[in-house]
Amino acid sequence: MTDDGTTTAAATGTLGYEQARDELIEVVRRLEAGGTTLEESLALWERGEELAKVCRHWLEGARARLDAALARPEEPSEAGGGAE
């Protein structure tokens, strides 16, 4: 983790969903385990918030793609009625 929020934000933006999710799980695990200083805990919390935003962004994008696919009119099937 870095102290520079812009560097961290830029690095977070390049993460895929699975990477962000896995890192978020690790952040939560470390926070729940305790034994960190207040500063470390705050840094972990902030990183977790960034990772949660990345996950939310990916999930919202996936939902939009699904909604768009479901909204498309059905294409006629090739097996059922081709003109000869």
Short mmCIF file of N, CA and C in Angstrom, two decimals:
data_model
loop_
_atom_site.label_atom_id
_atom_site.label_comp_id
_atom_site.label_asym_id
_atom_site.label_seq_id
_atom_site.Cartn_x
_atom_site.Cartn_y
_atom_site.Cartn_z
N MET A 1 0.83 -1.18 0.00
CA MET A 1 0.00 0.00 0.00
C MET A 1 0.87 1.24 0.00
N THR A 2 0.36 2.28 -0.65
CA THR A 2 1.12 3.50 -0.71
C THR A 2 0.38 4.59 0.03
N ASP A 3 1.13 5.63 0.39
CA ASP A 3 0.49 6.77 1.03
C ASP A 3 -0.10 7.72 0.00
N ASP A 4 0.32 7.57 -1.26
CA ASP A 4 -0.16 8.44 -2.32
C ASP A 4 -1.47 7.90 -2.87
N GLY A 5 -2.58 8.56 -2.58
CA GLY A 5 -3.89 8.09 -2.99
C GLY A 5 -4.05 7.98 -4.49
N THR A 6 -3.36 8.86 -5.26
CA THR A 6 -3.49 8.79 -6.70
C THR A 6 -2.82 7.54 -7.25
N THR A 7 -1.69 7.17 -6.71
CA THR A 7 -1.02 5.95 -7.15
C THR A 7 -1.88 4.74 -6.83
N THR A 8 -2.42 4.70 -5.63
CA THR A 8 -3.27 3.59 -5.23
C THR A 8 -4.52 3.53 -6.09
N ALA A 9 -5.14 4.67 -6.35
CA ALA A 9 -6.35 4.70 -7.16
C ALA A 9 -6.05 4.24 -8.58
N ALA A 10 -4.92 4.65 -9.13
CA ALA A 10 -4.56 4.22 -10.48
C ALA A 10 -4.34 2.72 -10.52
N ALA A 11 -3.66 2.18 -9.52
CA ALA A 11 -3.42 0.74 -9.47
C ALA A 11 -4.72 -0.02 -9.29
N THR A 12 -5.63 0.51 -8.51
CA THR A 12 -6.92 -0.14 -8.28
C THR A 12 -7.73 -0.18 -9.56
N GLY A 13 -7.66 0.87 -10.36
CA GLY A 13 -8.43 0.94 -11.59
C GLY A 13 -8.07 -0.12 -12.61
N THR A 14 -6.90 -0.70 -12.50
CA THR A 14 -6.48 -1.71 -13.47
C THR A 14 -6.82 -3.13 -13.02
N LEU A 15 -7.38 -3.27 -11.84
CA LEU A 15 -7.69 -4.60 -11.32
C LEU A 15 -8.94 -5.17 -11.97
N GLY A 16 -8.91 -6.46 -12.20
CA GLY A 16 -10.11 -7.16 -12.63
C GLY A 16 -10.97 -7.45 -11.41
N TYR A 17 -12.18 -7.90 -11.66
CA TYR A 17 -13.10 -8.18 -10.57
C TYR A 17 -12.53 -9.21 -9.60
N GLU A 18 -12.06 -10.33 -10.12
CA GLU A 18 -11.58 -11.41 -9.25
C GLU A 18 -10.38 -10.98 -8.43
N GLN A 19 -9.48 -10.20 -9.03
CA GLN A 19 -8.32 -9.69 -8.29
C GLN A 19 -8.76 -8.78 -7.16
N ALA A 20 -9.66 -7.85 -7.47
CA ALA A 20 -10.14 -6.91 -6.45
C ALA A 20 -10.87 -7.65 -5.34
N ARG A 21 -11.71 -8.62 -5.72
CA ARG A 21 -12.46 -9.40 -4.73
C ARG A 21 -11.51 -10.17 -3.81
N ASP A 22 -10.51 -10.83 -4.39
CA ASP A 22 -9.58 -11.61 -3.59
C ASP A 22 -8.77 -10.73 -2.65
N GLU A 23 -8.34 -9.56 -3.14
CA GLU A 23 -7.59 -8.66 -2.27
C GLU A 23 -8.50 -8.11 -1.17
N LEU A 24 -9.75 -7.82 -1.51
CA LEU A 24 -10.70 -7.33 -0.51
C LEU A 24 -10.92 -8.37 0.58
N ILE A 25 -11.03 -9.63 0.20
CA ILE A 25 -11.18 -10.71 1.18
C ILE A 25 -9.98 -10.73 2.12
N GLU A 26 -8.79 -10.56 1.57
CA GLU A 26 -7.58 -10.56 2.40
C GLU A 26 -7.56 -9.35 3.34
N VAL A 27 -7.99 -8.19 2.85
CA VAL A 27 -8.04 -6.99 3.69
C VAL A 27 -8.99 -7.22 4.86
N VAL A 28 -10.16 -7.76 4.58
CA VAL A 28 -11.15 -8.03 5.64
C VAL A 28 -10.58 -9.04 6.63
N ARG A 29 -9.94 -10.06 6.14
CA ARG A 29 -9.34 -11.08 7.01
C ARG A 29 -8.32 -10.45 7.96
N ARG A 30 -7.48 -9.56 7.41
CA ARG A 30 -6.47 -8.90 8.25
C ARG A 30 -7.10 -7.98 9.28
N LEU A 31 -8.14 -7.27 8.88
CA LEU A 31 -8.83 -6.38 9.83
C LEU A 31 -9.50 -7.18 10.94
N GLU A 32 -10.14 -8.28 10.57
CA GLU A 32 -10.82 -9.10 11.57
C GLU A 32 -9.85 -9.79 12.52
N ALA A 33 -8.66 -10.11 12.02
CA ALA A 33 -7.66 -10.78 12.85
C ALA A 33 -7.11 -9.85 13.92
N GLY A 34 -7.13 -8.56 13.66
CA GLY A 34 -6.61 -7.60 14.64
C GLY A 34 -5.10 -7.63 14.67
N GLY A 35 -4.55 -7.03 15.69
CA GLY A 35 -3.10 -7.02 15.86
C GLY A 35 -2.40 -5.98 15.01
N THR A 36 -3.15 -5.08 14.38
CA THR A 36 -2.53 -4.02 13.60
C THR A 36 -2.64 -2.71 14.35
N THR A 37 -1.76 -1.80 14.02
CA THR A 37 -1.83 -0.48 14.65
C THR A 37 -3.02 0.28 14.08
N LEU A 38 -3.35 1.38 14.70
CA LEU A 38 -4.45 2.21 14.23
C LEU A 38 -4.18 2.68 12.80
N GLU A 39 -2.95 3.13 12.54
CA GLU A 39 -2.59 3.60 11.20
C GLU A 39 -2.72 2.49 10.18
N GLU A 40 -2.25 1.29 10.51
CA GLU A 40 -2.36 0.15 9.60
C GLU A 40 -3.83 -0.21 9.36
N SER A 41 -4.61 -0.18 10.42
CA SER A 41 -6.04 -0.49 10.29
C SER A 41 -6.74 0.52 9.39
N LEU A 42 -6.43 1.80 9.55
CA LEU A 42 -7.03 2.83 8.71
C LEU A 42 -6.63 2.66 7.25
N ALA A 43 -5.35 2.34 7.02
CA ALA A 43 -4.89 2.13 5.65
C ALA A 43 -5.58 0.92 5.03
N LEU A 44 -5.74 -0.14 5.80
CA LEU A 44 -6.45 -1.32 5.31
C LEU A 44 -7.91 -0.99 5.00
N TRP A 45 -8.54 -0.24 5.89
CA TRP A 45 -9.94 0.15 5.67
C TRP A 45 -10.08 0.95 4.38
N GLU A 46 -9.19 1.92 4.18
CA GLU A 46 -9.24 2.74 2.97
C GLU A 46 -9.03 1.89 1.72
N ARG A 47 -8.10 0.96 1.79
CA ARG A 47 -7.86 0.07 0.66
C ARG A 47 -9.10 -0.79 0.39
N GLY A 48 -9.72 -1.26 1.46
CA GLY A 48 -10.92 -2.05 1.32
C GLY A 48 -12.04 -1.27 0.65
N GLU A 49 -12.18 0.00 1.00
CA GLU A 49 -13.20 0.85 0.37
C GLU A 49 -12.93 0.99 -1.12
N GLU A 50 -11.66 1.19 -1.49
CA GLU A 50 -11.31 1.31 -2.91
C GLU A 50 -11.61 0.02 -3.65
N LEU A 51 -11.25 -1.10 -3.04
CA LEU A 51 -11.49 -2.40 -3.68
C LEU A 51 -12.98 -2.68 -3.82
N ALA A 52 -13.76 -2.30 -2.82
CA ALA A 52 -15.21 -2.48 -2.90
C ALA A 52 -15.78 -1.67 -4.05
N LYS A 53 -15.27 -0.46 -4.28
CA LYS A 53 -15.73 0.36 -5.40
C LYS A 53 -15.41 -0.31 -6.73
N VAL A 54 -14.22 -0.90 -6.83
CA VAL A 54 -13.85 -1.61 -8.06
C VAL A 54 -14.81 -2.77 -8.30
N CYS A 55 -15.07 -3.55 -7.26
CA CYS A 55 -15.99 -4.69 -7.40
C CYS A 55 -17.38 -4.21 -7.80
N ARG A 56 -17.85 -3.16 -7.16
CA ARG A 56 -19.17 -2.62 -7.46
C ARG A 56 -19.23 -2.15 -8.92
N HIS A 57 -18.16 -1.50 -9.40
CA HIS A 57 -18.10 -1.03 -10.78
C HIS A 57 -18.21 -2.21 -11.76
N TRP A 58 -17.45 -3.28 -11.50
CA TRP A 58 -17.51 -4.45 -12.36
C TRP A 58 -18.89 -5.09 -12.35
N LEU A 59 -19.48 -5.20 -11.17
CA LEU A 59 -20.80 -5.83 -11.06
C LEU A 59 -21.88 -4.99 -11.73
N GLU A 60 -21.80 -3.67 -11.59
CA GLU A 60 -22.77 -2.79 -12.26
C GLU A 60 -22.62 -2.89 -13.78
N GLY A 61 -21.38 -2.99 -14.25
CA GLY A 61 -21.14 -3.15 -15.68
C GLY A 61 -21.70 -4.46 -16.19
N ALA A 62 -21.51 -5.51 -15.42
CA ALA A 62 -22.05 -6.82 -15.81
C ALA A 62 -23.57 -6.78 -15.84
N ARG A 63 -24.18 -6.13 -14.86
CA ARG A 63 -25.63 -6.02 -14.81
C ARG A 63 -26.15 -5.24 -16.03
N ALA A 64 -25.46 -4.16 -16.39
CA ALA A 64 -25.87 -3.37 -17.55
C ALA A 64 -25.78 -4.20 -18.83
N ARG A 65 -24.71 -4.99 -18.97
CA ARG A 65 -24.57 -5.84 -20.15
C ARG A 65 -25.68 -6.89 -20.20
N LEU A 66 -26.00 -7.49 -19.06
CA LEU A 66 -27.09 -8.47 -19.03
C LEU A 66 -28.42 -7.83 -19.37
N ASP A 67 -28.69 -6.67 -18.79
CA ASP A 67 -29.94 -5.96 -19.08
C ASP A 67 -30.04 -5.62 -20.57
N ALA A 68 -28.92 -5.17 -21.16
CA ALA A 68 -28.92 -4.84 -22.58
C ALA A 68 -29.17 -6.09 -23.43
N ALA A 69 -28.56 -7.20 -23.05
CA ALA A 69 -28.75 -8.44 -23.80
C ALA A 69 -30.19 -8.93 -23.69
N LEU A 70 -30.77 -8.80 -22.52
CA LEU A 70 -32.15 -9.24 -22.34
C LEU A 70 -33.15 -8.31 -23.03
N ALA A 71 -32.78 -7.06 -23.25
CA ALA A 71 -33.67 -6.10 -23.86
C ALA A 71 -33.68 -6.21 -25.39
N ARG A 72 -32.67 -6.86 -25.95
CA ARG A 72 -32.61 -7.01 -27.41
C ARG A 72 -33.75 -7.88 -27.90
N PRO A 73 -34.33 -7.52 -29.05
CA PRO A 73 -35.37 -8.40 -29.61
C PRO A 73 -34.75 -9.73 -30.01
N GLU A 74 -35.53 -10.77 -29.86
CA GLU A 74 -35.05 -12.11 -30.20
C GLU A 74 -34.84 -12.20 -31.70
N GLU A 75 -33.74 -12.81 -32.10
CA GLU A 75 -33.48 -13.04 -33.51
C GLU A 75 -34.19 -14.32 -33.93
N PRO A 76 -34.73 -14.34 -35.15
CA PRO A 76 -35.40 -15.56 -35.59
C PRO A 76 -34.39 -16.71 -35.67
N SER A 77 -34.84 -17.87 -35.26
CA SER A 77 -33.95 -19.02 -35.29
C SER A 77 -33.78 -19.50 -36.73
N GLU A 78 -32.59 -19.99 -37.03
CA GLU A 78 -32.30 -20.45 -38.38
C GLU A 78 -33.02 -21.76 -38.69
N ALA A 79 -33.32 -22.56 -37.69
CA ALA A 79 -33.91 -23.87 -37.90
C ALA A 79 -35.40 -23.78 -38.23
N GLY A 80 -36.05 -22.68 -37.85
CA GLY A 80 -37.49 -22.68 -37.90
C GLY A 80 -38.14 -22.04 -39.09
N GLY A 81 -37.55 -21.30 -39.94
CA GLY A 81 -38.38 -20.71 -40.96
C GLY A 81 -37.60 -19.99 -42.03
N GLY A 82 -36.60 -20.57 -42.53
CA GLY A 82 -35.87 -19.91 -43.59
C GLY A 82 -36.59 -20.02 -44.91
N ALA A 83 -36.57 -18.96 -45.70
CA ALA A 83 -37.21 -19.00 -47.02
C ALA A 83 -36.34 -19.80 -47.97
N GLU A 84 -37.00 -20.55 -48.84
CA GLU A 84 -36.23 -21.38 -49.78
C GLU A 84 -36.30 -20.84 -51.15
#
